[in-house]
XYZ file of C-alpha atoms in Angstrom:
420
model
C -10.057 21.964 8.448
C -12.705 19.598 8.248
C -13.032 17.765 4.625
C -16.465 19.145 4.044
C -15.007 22.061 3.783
C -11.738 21.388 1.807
C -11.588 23.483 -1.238
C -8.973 23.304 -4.602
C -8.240 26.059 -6.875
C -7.729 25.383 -10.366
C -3.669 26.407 -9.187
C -3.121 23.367 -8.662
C -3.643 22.041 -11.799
C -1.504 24.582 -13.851
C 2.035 23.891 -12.609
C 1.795 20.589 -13.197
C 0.067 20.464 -16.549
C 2.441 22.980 -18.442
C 3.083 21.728 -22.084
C 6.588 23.439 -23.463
C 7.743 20.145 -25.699
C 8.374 20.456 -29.474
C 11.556 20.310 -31.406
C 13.117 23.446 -29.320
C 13.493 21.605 -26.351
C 13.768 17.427 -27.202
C 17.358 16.184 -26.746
C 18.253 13.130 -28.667
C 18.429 10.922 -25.410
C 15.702 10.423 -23.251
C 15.333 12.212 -20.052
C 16.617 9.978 -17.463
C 15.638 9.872 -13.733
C 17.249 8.005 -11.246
C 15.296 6.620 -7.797
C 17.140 5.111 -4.632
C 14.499 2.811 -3.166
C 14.068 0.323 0.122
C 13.398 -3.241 -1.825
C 14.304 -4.983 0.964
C 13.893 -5.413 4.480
C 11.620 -3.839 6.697
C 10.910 -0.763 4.643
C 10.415 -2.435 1.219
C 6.833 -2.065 1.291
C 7.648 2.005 1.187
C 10.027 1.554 -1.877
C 7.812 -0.838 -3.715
C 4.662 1.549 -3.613
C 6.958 4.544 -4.199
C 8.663 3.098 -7.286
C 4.965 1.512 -8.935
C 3.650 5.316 -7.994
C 6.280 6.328 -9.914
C 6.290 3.930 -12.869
C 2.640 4.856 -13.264
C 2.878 8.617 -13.395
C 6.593 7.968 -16.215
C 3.862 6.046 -17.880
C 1.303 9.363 -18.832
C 3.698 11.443 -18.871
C 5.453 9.707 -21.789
C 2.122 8.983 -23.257
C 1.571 12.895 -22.673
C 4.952 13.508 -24.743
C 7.309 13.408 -22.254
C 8.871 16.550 -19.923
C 9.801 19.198 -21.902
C 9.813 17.526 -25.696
C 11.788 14.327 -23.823
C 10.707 10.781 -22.647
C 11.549 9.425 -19.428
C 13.214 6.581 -18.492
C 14.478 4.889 -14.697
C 17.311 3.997 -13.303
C 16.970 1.735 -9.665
C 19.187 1.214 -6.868
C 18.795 0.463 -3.786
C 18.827 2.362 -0.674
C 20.705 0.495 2.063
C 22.800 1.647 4.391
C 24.358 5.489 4.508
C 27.618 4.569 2.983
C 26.044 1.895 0.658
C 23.421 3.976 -0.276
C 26.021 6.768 -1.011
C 27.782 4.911 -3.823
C 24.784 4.076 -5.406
C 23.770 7.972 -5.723
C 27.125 8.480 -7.005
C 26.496 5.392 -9.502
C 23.334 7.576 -10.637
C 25.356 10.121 -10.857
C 28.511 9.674 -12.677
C 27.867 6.429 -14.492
C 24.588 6.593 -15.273
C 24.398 10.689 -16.049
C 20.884 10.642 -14.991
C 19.463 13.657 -15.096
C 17.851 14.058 -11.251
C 17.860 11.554 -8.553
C 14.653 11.106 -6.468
C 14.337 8.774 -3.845
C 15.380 7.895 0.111
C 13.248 6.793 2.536
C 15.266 7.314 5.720
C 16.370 10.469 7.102
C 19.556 8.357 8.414
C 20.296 7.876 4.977
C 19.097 10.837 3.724
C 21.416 13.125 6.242
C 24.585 11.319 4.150
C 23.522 11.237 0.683
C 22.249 15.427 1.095
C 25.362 16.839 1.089
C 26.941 15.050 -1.505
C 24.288 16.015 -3.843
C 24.627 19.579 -2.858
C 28.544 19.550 -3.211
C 28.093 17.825 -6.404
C 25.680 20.152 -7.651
C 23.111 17.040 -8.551
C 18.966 17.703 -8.090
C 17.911 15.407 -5.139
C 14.179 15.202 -4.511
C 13.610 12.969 -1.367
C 10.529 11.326 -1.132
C 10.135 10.663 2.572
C 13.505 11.903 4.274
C 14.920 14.806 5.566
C 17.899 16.259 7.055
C 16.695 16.862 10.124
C 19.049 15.588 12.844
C 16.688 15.348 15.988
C 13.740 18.473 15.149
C 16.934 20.018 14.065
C 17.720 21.139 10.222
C 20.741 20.195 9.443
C 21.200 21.982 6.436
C 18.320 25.040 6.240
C 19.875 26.840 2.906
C 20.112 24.194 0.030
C 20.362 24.544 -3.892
C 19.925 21.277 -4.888
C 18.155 19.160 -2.449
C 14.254 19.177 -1.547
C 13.239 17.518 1.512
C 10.254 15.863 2.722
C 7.878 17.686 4.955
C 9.084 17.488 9.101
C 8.923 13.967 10.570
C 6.871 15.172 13.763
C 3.546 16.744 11.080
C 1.860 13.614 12.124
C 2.451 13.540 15.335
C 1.314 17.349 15.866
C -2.068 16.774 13.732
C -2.441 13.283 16.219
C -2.113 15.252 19.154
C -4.416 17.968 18.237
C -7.027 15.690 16.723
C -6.698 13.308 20.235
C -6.879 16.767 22.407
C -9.879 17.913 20.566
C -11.786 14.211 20.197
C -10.744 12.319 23.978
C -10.427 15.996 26.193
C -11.793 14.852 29.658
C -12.500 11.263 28.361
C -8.687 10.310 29.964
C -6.635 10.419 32.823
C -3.590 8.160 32.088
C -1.500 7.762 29.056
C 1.007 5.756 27.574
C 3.058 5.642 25.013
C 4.335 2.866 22.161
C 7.080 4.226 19.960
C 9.772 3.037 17.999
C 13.032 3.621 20.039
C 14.603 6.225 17.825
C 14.862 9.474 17.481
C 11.594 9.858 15.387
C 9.291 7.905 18.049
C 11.041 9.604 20.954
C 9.985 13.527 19.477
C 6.381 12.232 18.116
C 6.035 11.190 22.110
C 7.243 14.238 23.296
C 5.390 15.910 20.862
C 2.092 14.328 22.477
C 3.016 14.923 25.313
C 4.283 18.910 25.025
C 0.926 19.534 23.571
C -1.036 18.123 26.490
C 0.862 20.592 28.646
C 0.272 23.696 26.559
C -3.858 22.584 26.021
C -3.847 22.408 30.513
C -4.569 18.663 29.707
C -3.501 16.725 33.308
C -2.871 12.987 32.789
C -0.171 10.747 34.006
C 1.916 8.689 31.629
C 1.318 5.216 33.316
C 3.896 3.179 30.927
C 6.356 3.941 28.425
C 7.285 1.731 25.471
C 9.962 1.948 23.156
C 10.123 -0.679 20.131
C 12.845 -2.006 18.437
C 12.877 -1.309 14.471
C 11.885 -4.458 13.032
C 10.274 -6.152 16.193
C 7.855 -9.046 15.510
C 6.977 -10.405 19.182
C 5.439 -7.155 21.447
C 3.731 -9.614 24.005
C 5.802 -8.404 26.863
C 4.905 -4.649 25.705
C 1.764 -5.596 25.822
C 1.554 -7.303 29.000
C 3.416 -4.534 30.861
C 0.559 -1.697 29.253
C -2.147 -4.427 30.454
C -0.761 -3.891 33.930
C -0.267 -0.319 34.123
C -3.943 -0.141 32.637
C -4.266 2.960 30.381
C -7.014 5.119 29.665
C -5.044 6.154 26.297
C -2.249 4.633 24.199
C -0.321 6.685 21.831
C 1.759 5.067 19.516
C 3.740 6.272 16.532
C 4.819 2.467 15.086
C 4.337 2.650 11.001
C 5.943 -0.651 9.800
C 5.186 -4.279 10.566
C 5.223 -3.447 14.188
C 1.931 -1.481 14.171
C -0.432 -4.513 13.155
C 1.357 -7.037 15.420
C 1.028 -4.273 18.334
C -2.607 -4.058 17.858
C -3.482 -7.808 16.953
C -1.591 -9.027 19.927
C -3.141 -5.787 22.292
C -6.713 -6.767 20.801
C -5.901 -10.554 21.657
C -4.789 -9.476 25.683
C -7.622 -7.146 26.080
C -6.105 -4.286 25.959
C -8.152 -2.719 23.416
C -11.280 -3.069 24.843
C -11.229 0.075 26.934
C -8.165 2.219 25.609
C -8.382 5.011 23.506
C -5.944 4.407 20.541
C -4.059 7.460 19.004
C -1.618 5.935 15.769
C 0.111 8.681 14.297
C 0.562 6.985 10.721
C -1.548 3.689 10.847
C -2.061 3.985 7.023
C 1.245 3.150 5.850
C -0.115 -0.724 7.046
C -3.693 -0.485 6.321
C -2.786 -3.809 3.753
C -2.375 -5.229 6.740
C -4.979 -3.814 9.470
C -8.025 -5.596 10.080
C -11.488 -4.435 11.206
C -11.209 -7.217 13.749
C -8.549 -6.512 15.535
C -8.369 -2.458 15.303
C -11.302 -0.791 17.873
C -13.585 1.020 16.265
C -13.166 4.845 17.011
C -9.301 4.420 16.935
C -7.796 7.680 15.540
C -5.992 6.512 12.568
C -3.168 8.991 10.746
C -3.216 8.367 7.070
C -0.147 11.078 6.412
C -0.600 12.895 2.842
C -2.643 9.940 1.079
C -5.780 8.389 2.182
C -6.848 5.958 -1.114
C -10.376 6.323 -0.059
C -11.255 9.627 0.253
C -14.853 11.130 0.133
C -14.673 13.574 -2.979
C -11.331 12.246 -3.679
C -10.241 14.275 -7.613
C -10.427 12.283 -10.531
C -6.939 11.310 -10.550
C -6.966 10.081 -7.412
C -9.393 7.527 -8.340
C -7.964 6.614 -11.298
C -4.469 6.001 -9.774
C -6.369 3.868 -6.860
C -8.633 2.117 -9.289
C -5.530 0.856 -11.714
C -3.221 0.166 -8.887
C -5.688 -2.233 -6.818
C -6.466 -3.826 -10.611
C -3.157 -4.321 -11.050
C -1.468 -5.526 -7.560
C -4.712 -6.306 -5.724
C -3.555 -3.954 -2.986
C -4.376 -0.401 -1.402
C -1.872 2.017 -2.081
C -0.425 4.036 0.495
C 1.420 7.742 1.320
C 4.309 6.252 -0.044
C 2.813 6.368 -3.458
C 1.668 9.393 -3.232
C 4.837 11.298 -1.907
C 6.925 9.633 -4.825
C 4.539 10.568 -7.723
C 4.998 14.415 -5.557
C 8.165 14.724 -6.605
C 8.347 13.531 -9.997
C 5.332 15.983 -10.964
C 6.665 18.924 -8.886
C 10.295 18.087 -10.772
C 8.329 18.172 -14.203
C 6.354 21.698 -13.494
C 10.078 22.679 -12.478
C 11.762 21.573 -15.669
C 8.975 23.255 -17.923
C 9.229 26.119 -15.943
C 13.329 26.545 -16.548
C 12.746 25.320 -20.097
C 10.137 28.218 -21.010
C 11.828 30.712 -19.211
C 15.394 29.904 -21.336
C 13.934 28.996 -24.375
C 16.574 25.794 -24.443
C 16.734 22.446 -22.284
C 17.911 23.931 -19.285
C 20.304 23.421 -16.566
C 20.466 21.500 -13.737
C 20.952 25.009 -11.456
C 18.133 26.124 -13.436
C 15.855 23.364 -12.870
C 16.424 23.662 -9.153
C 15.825 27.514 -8.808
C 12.530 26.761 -10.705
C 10.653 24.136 -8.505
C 10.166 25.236 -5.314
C 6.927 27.279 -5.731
C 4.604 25.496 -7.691
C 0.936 24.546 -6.814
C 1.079 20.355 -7.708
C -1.708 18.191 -7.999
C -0.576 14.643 -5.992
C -2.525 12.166 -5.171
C -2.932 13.071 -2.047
C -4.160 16.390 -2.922
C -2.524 19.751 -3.204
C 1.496 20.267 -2.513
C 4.485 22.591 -3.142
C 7.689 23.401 -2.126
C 8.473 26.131 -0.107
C 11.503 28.520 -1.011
C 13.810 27.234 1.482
C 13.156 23.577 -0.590
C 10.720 21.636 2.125
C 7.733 20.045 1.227
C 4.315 21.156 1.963
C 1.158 18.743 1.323
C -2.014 17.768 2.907
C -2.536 15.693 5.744
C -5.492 13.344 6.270
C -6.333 11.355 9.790
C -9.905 10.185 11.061
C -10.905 7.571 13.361
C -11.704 3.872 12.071
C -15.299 2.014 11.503
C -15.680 -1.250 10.752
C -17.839 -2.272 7.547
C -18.938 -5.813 6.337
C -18.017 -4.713 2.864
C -13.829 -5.302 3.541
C -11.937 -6.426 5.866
C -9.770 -3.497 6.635
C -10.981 -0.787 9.279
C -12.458 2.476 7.400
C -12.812 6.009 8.299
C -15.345 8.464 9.400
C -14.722 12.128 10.488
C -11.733 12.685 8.200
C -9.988 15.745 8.981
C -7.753 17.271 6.360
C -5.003 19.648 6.993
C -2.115 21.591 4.822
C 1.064 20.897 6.420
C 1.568 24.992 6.826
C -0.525 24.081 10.024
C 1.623 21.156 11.232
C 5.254 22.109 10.471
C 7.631 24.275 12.108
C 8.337 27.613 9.734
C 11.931 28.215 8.413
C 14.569 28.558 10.656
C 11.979 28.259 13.744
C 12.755 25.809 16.849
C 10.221 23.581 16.974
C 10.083 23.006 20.676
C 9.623 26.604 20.846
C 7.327 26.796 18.020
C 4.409 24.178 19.293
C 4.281 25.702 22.401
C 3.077 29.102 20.532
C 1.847 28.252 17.158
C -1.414 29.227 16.577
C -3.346 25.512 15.397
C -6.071 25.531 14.006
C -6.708 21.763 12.906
């Protein structure tokens, strides 16, 4: 739906604002809440958003009285590699006895750490990844462990949004994606929805990245030759802004339509000089400057730019998701008991809820996958910043862009019935 006509119900605000603290439920310790966070390497600007999301929203809540009658504290480690990152949750765990575990970036990671929490009966809320193996879920009936929404939401809401904008405007394509599994379906994905819309147009080059690439000039030099009338790319780390400062720099740019899945995730980084105006630019659930954005929204953007002179991103907002959508659950359990309840409890309690993020509206569905709202539009430049802005922001619940339980999603975009 269009944003003009994006509406909120007062919902949202209940599940998240439920009081039950008092003597009947405080413990003696504080609540504690463990996060597994990229601070390194090519994902560390994820982590680092997520975890200062998260510190701020700890910060209210305490001032607020805490979750249920207790304060919250954090406990950080890293997320690495599978096995590392592993032994860290079990750290959390067992050492630490924190109470829930949110966290993981990477659905590599996260398809290792899942089923340890749900053999070990610990709550795992995942900010960003899922156990999806391929478009495949991995594990479709979980007690214990909440997964982000489907890699690919982007990617459908890009394609639509491109179909809808460029239809007739292009004959050629070609793709940039990162050579994995998630670039290689968000392609595919762009590609399977051009065939089911009767959209002709020949894929002219094909790209694939490497995670963590810094020099694209011979990328770019073979998508100068083959001469595109449209680039799609899916690229949402460093590689994205060195794609399209050294495209701009070869010319590329200058006639190309430019269809980025989940350019926001860099928009530190973009610049109105280098990014074409009219560029469809995917923002995924957060966009920090959105027209009748709710008043925590702007208060969240207007402290965090005070504090770290920076735009926050969907990172933030996914992490602070999950910490309010694991508070409405805990309140939830505790009322119902009428004692601090348990972690099975908890867990049966939190899918369901109306949350207000940051981003806007989310929940979890019953079979424990996230559902928020998704924001893309297409860039302007403006001589007030340097970064590229938006105009015709489209806004869309992820019930529109997400395969339903237990469907096949190859199956399922070739019938679903879009209406972004």
């Amino acid at each position: 739906m269009k944003l003009s006509r994006r509406t909120f119900t007062q919902a949202t605000l209940g599940a998240a604002a439920i009081s039950v603290g008092g003597p009947l439920f405080a413990q003696d310790r504080p609540l504690r809440l463990g996060l597994l966070a990229p601070r390194s390497g090519v994902a560390a600007f994820m982590g680092e958003d997520s975890i200062r999301a998260v510190r701020w929203g700890v910060d209210r809540i305490n001032r607020s009285g805490g979750i249920a009658g207790r304060k919250v504290e954090l406990v950080i480690q890293e997320e690495t590699t599978p096995k590392d990152t592993v032994e860290r949750f079990r750290h959390l765990a067992l050492q630490e006895k924190v109470d829930a575990i949110h966290g993981l970036i990477s659905t590599g990671v996260t398809l290792a750490v899942a089923p340890v929490a749900e053999d070990e009966r610990v709550l795992l809320q995942c900010w960003d990844g899922t156990t999806q193996n391929g478009v495949q879920e991995s594990m479709p009936k979980t007690r214990f462990v909440f997964r982000s929404t489907d890699n690919e939401c982007e990617a459908v809401m890009s394609s639509l949004m491109a179909i809808k904008r460029f239809k007739g405007k292009f004959a050629t394509i070609a793709g940039v994606n990162s050579d994995y599994s998630y670039g290689r379906n968000c392609w595919e994905t762009f590609k399977t929805l051009l065939s089911r819309y009767d959209i002709e147009a020949k894929v002219v080059s094909e790209q694939w990245i490497r995670v963590g690439a810094t020099d694209l000039t011979t990328n770019v030099a073979a998508l100068n030759a083959a001469k595109p009338d449209l680039i799609f790319n899916s690229l949402f780390l460093s590689d994205l802004p060195i794609f399209l400062r050294q495209a701009s720099a070869a010319g590329l740019l200058a006639n190309a339509k430019i269809v980025s899945t989940v350019a926001g995730g860099q928009i530190n980084d973009l610049r109105s000089s280098f990014v074409p105006e009219g560029a469809l630019l995917g923002q995924n659930t957060f966009y920090f400057d959105l027209p009748g954005a709710s008043e925590l929204q702007k208060s969240f953007v207007a402290e965090y730019r005070d504090r770290y002179k920076a735009i926050p991103t969907t990172s933030a907002d996914r992490a602070y998701f999950n910490l309010m959508a694991y508070k409405a659950g805990v309140e939830k359990a505790a009322k119902a008991a009428g004692r601090w309840p348990k972690t099975d409890e908890i867990a049966d309690a939190i899918a369901g809820n109306d949350i207000e993020s940051l981003g806007g509206r989310g929940r979890y569905r019953a079979d424990k996958i996230a559902e928020q709202m998704f924001y893309q539009g297409f860039s302007k430049n403006s001589t007030q910043h340097e970064y590229p802005g938006l105009s015709d922001i489209t806004a869309a619940f992820s019930d529109q862009l997400q395969k339903p339980a237990g469907a096949d999603y190859w199956k399922w975009i070739k019938t679903a019935d879009f209406r972004v």
